[in-house]
CSV table of N, CA and C in Angstrom, one decimal:
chain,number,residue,atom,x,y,z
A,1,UNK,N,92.2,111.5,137.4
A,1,UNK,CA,93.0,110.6,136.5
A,1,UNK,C,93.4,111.4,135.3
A,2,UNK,N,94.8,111.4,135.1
A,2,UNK,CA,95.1,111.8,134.0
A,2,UNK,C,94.7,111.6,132.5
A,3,UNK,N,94.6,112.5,131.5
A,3,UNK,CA,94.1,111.6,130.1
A,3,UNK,C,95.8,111.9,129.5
A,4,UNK,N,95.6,111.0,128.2
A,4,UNK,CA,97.1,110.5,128.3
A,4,UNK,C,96.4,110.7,126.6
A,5,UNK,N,95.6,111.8,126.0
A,5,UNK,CA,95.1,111.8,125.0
A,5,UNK,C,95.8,112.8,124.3
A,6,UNK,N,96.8,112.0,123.7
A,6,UNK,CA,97.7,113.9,122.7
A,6,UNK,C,96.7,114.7,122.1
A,7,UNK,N,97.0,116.0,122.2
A,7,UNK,CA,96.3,117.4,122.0
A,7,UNK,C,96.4,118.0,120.7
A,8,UNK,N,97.5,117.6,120.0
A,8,UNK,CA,98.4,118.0,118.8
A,8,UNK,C,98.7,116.6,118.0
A,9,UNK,N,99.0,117.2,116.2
A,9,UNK,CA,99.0,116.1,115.3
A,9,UNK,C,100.5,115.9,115.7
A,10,UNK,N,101.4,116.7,116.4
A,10,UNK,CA,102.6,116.2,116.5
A,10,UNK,C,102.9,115.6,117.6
A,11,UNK,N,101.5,115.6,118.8
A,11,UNK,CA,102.2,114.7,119.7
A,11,UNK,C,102.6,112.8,119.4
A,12,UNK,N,103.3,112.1,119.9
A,12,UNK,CA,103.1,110.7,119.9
A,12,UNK,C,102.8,109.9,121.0
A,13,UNK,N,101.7,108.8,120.2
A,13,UNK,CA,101.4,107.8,120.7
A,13,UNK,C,102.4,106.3,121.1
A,14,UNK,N,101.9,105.7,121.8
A,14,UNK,CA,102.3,104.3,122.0
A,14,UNK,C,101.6,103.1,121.6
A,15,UNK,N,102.1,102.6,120.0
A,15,UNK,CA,101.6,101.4,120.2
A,15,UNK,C,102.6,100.3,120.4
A,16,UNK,N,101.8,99.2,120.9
A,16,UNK,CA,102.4,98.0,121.4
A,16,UNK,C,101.7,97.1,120.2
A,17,UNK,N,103.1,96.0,120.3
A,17,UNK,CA,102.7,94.6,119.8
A,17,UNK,C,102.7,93.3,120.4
A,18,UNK,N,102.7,92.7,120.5
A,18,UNK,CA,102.8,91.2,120.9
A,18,UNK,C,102.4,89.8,120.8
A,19,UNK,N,103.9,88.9,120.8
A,19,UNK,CA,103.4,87.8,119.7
A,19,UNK,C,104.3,86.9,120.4
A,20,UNK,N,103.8,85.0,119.7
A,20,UNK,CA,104.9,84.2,120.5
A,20,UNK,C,105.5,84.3,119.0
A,21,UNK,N,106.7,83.8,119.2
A,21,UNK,CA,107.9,83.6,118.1
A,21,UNK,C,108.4,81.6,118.3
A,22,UNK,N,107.2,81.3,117.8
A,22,UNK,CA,107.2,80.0,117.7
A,22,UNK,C,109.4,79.6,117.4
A,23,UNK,N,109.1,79.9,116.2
A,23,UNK,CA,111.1,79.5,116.4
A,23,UNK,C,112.4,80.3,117.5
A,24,UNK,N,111.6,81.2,118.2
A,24,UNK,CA,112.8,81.3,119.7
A,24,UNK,C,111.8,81.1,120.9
A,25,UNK,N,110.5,80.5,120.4
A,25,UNK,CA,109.9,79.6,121.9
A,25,UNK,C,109.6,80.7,122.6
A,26,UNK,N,109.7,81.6,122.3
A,26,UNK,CA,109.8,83.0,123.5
A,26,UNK,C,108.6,83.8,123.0
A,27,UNK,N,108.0,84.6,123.9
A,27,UNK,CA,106.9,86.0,123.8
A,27,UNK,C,107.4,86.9,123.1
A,28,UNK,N,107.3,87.9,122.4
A,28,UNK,CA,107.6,89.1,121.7
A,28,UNK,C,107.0,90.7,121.7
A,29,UNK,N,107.6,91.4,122.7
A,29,UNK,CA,106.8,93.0,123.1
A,29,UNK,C,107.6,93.4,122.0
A,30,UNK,N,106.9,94.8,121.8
A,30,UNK,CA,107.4,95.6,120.9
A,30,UNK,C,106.8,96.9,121.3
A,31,UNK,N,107.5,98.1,121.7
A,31,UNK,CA,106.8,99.0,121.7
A,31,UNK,C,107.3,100.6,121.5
A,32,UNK,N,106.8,101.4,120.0
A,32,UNK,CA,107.1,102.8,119.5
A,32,UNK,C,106.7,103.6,120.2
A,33,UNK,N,107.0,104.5,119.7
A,33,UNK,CA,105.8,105.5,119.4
A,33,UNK,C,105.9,106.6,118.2
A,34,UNK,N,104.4,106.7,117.8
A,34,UNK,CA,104.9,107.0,117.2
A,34,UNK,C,103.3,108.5,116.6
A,35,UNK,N,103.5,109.2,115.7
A,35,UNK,CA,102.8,110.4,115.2
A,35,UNK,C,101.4,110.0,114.4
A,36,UNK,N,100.7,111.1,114.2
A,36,UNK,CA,99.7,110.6,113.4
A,36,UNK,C,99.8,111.2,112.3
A,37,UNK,N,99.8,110.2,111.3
A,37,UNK,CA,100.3,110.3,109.9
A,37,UNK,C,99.4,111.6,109.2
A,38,UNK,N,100.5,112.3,108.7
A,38,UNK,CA,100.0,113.2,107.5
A,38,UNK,C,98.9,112.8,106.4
A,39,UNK,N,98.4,114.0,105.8
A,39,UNK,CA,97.5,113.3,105.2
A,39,UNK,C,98.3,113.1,103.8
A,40,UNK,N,99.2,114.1,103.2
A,40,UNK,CA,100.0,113.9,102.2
A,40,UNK,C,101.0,112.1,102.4
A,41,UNK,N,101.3,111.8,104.0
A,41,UNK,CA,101.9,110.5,104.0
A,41,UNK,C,100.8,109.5,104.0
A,42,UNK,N,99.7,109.7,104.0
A,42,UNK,CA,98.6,108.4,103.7
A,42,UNK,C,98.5,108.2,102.5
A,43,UNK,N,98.4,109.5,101.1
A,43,UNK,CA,97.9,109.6,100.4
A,43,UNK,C,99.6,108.6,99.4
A,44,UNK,N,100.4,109.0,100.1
A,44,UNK,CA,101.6,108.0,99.6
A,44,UNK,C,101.3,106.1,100.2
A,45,UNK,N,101.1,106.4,100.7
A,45,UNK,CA,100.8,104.7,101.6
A,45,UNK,C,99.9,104.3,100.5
A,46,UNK,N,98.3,105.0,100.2
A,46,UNK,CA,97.4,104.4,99.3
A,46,UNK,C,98.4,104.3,97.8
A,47,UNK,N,99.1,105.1,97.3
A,47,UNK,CA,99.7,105.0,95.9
A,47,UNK,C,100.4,104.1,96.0
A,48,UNK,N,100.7,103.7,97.2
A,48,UNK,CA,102.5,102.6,96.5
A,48,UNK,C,102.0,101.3,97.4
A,49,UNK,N,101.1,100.8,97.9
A,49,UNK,CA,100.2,99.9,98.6
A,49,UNK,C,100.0,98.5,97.9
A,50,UNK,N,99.5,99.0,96.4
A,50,UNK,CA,99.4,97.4,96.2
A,50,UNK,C,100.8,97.1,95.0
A,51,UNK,N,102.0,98.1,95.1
A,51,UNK,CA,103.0,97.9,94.5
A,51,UNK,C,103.5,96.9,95.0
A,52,UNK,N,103.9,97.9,96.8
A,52,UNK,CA,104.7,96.8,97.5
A,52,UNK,C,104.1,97.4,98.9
A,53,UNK,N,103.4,96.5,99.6
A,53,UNK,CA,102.8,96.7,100.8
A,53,UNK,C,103.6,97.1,102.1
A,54,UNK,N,104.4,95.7,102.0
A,54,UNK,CA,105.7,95.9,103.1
A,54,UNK,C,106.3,97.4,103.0
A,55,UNK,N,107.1,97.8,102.0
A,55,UNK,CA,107.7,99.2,102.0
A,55,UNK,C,106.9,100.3,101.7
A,56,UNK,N,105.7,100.1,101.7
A,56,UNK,CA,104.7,101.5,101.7
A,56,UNK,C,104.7,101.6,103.2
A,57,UNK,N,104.0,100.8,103.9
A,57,UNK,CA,103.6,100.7,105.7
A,57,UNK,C,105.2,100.9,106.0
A,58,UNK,N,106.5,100.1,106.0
A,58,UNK,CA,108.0,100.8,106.2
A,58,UNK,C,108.2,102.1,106.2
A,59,UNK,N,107.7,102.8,104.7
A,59,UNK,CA,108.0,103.9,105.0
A,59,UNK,C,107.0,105.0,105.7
A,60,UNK,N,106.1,104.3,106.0
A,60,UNK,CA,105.4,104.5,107.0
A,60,UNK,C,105.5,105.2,108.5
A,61,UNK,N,106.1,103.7,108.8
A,61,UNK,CA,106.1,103.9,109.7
A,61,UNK,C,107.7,104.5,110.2
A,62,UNK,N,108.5,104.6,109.7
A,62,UNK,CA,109.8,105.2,109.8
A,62,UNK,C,109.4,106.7,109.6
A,63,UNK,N,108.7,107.3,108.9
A,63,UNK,CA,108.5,108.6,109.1
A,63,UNK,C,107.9,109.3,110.2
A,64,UNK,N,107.1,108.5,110.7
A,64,UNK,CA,106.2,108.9,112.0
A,64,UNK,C,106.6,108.5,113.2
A,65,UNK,N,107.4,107.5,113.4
A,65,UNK,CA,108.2,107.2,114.5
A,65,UNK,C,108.9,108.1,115.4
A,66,UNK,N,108.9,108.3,116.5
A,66,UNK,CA,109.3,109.4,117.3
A,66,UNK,C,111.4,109.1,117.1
A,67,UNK,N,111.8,110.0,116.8
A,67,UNK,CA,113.2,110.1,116.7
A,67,UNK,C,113.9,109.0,117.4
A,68,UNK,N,113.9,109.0,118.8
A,68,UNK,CA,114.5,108.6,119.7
A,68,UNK,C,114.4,107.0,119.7
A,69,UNK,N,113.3,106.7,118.9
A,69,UNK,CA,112.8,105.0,118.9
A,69,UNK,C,113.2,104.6,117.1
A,70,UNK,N,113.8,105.6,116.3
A,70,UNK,CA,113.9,104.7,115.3
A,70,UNK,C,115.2,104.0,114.7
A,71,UNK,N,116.4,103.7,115.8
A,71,UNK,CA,117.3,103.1,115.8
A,71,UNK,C,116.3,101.8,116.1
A,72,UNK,N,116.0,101.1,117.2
A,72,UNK,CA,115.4,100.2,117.7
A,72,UNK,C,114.2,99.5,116.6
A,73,UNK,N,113.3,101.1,116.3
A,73,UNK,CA,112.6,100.0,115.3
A,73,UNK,C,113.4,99.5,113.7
A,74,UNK,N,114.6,100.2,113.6
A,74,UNK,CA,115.2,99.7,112.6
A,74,UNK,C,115.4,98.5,112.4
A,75,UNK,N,116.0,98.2,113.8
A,75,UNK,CA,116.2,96.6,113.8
A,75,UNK,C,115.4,95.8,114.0
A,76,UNK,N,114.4,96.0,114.9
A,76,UNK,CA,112.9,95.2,114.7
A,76,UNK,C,112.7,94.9,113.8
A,77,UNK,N,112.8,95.7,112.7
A,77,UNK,CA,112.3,95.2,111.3
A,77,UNK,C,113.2,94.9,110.3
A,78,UNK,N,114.3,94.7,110.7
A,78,UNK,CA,115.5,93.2,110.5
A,78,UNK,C,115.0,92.2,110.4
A,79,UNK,N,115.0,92.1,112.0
A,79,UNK,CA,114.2,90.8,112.8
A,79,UNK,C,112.6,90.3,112.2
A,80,UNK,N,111.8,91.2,112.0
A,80,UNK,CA,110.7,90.7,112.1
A,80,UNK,C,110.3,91.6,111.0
A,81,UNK,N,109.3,91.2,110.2
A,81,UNK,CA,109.5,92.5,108.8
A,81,UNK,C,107.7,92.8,109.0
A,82,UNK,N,107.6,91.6,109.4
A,82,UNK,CA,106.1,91.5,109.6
A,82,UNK,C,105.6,92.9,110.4
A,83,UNK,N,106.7,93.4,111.0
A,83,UNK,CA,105.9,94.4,111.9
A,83,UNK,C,105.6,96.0,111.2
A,84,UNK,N,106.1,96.1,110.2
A,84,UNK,CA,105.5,97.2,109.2
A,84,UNK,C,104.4,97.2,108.9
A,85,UNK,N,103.7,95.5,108.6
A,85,UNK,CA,102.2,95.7,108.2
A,85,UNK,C,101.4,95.9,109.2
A,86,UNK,N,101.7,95.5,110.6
A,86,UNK,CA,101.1,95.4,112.2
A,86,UNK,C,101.0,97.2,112.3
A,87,UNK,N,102.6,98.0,112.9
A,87,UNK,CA,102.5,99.2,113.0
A,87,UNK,C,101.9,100.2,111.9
A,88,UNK,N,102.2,100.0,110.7
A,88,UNK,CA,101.2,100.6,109.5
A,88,UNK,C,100.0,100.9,109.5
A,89,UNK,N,99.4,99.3,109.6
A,89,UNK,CA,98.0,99.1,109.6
A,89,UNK,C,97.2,99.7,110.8
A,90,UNK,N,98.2,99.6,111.9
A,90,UNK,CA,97.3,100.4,113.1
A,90,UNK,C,97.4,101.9,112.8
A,91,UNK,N,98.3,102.6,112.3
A,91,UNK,CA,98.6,104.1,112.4
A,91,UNK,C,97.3,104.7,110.8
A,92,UNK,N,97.1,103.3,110.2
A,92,UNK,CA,96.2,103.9,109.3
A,92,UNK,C,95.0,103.8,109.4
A,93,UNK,N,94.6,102.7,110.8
A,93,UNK,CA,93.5,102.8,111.2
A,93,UNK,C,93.0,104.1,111.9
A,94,UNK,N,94.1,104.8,112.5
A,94,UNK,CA,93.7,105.9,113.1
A,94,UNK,C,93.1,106.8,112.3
A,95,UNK,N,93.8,106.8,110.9
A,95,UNK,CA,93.1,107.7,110.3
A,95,UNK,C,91.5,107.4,109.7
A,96,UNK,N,91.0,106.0,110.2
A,96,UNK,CA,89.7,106.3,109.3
A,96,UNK,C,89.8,104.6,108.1
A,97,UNK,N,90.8,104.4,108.4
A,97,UNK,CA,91.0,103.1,107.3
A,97,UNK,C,90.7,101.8,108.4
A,98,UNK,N,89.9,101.0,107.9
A,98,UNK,CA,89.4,99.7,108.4
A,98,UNK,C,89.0,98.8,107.5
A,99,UNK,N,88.5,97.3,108.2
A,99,UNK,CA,87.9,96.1,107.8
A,99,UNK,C,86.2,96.7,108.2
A,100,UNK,N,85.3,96.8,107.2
A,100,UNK,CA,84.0,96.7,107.6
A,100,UNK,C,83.3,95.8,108.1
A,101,UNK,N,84.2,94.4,107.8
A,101,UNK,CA,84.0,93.0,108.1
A,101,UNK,C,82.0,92.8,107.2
A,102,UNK,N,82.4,93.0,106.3
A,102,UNK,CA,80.8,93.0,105.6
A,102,UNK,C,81.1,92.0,104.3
């Protein structure tokens, strides 16, 4: 079995989302990919975070997104804005950022 575990901070990941979209009645996939954030780009996410949450995780995640997917998520996040804090929040869990739930 293959591992499908990037080797490099430059390779990219895939995350997925998915949600119902109560006002088009319909299911919602979503899926990047995308890098694992610099530490110089975290340390921007923590500074501008409780400014404006939405455009810290935005510029988030538009920086680390793999080239080829950031037409598409541009528009996703037209559509749905919510998905900055979703794709954000995951790319900064990778680094070590969590709920302790305590």
């Amino acid at each position: 079995m293959a591992d499908d575990t990037p080797t490099k901070a430059t390779e990219y990941v895939e995350l997925k989302h998915e949600f119902f979209d109560r006002f088009k009645d319909a299911d919602v996939t979503f899926k990047f990919h995308f890098k694992r954030p610099s530490t110089p780009q975290v340390a921007r996410v923590q500074k501008s975070v409780l400014k404006n949450a939405g455009q810290a995780f935005r510029n988030l995640i538009m920086e680390t997104v793999k080239p080829e997917d950031k037409d598409a998520l541009k528009t996703a996040l037209d559509e749905y804005s919510g998905l900055a804090s979703t794709f954000g929040g995951a790319l900064m869990a990778s680094c070590g950022f969590g709920d302790l739930g305590n």
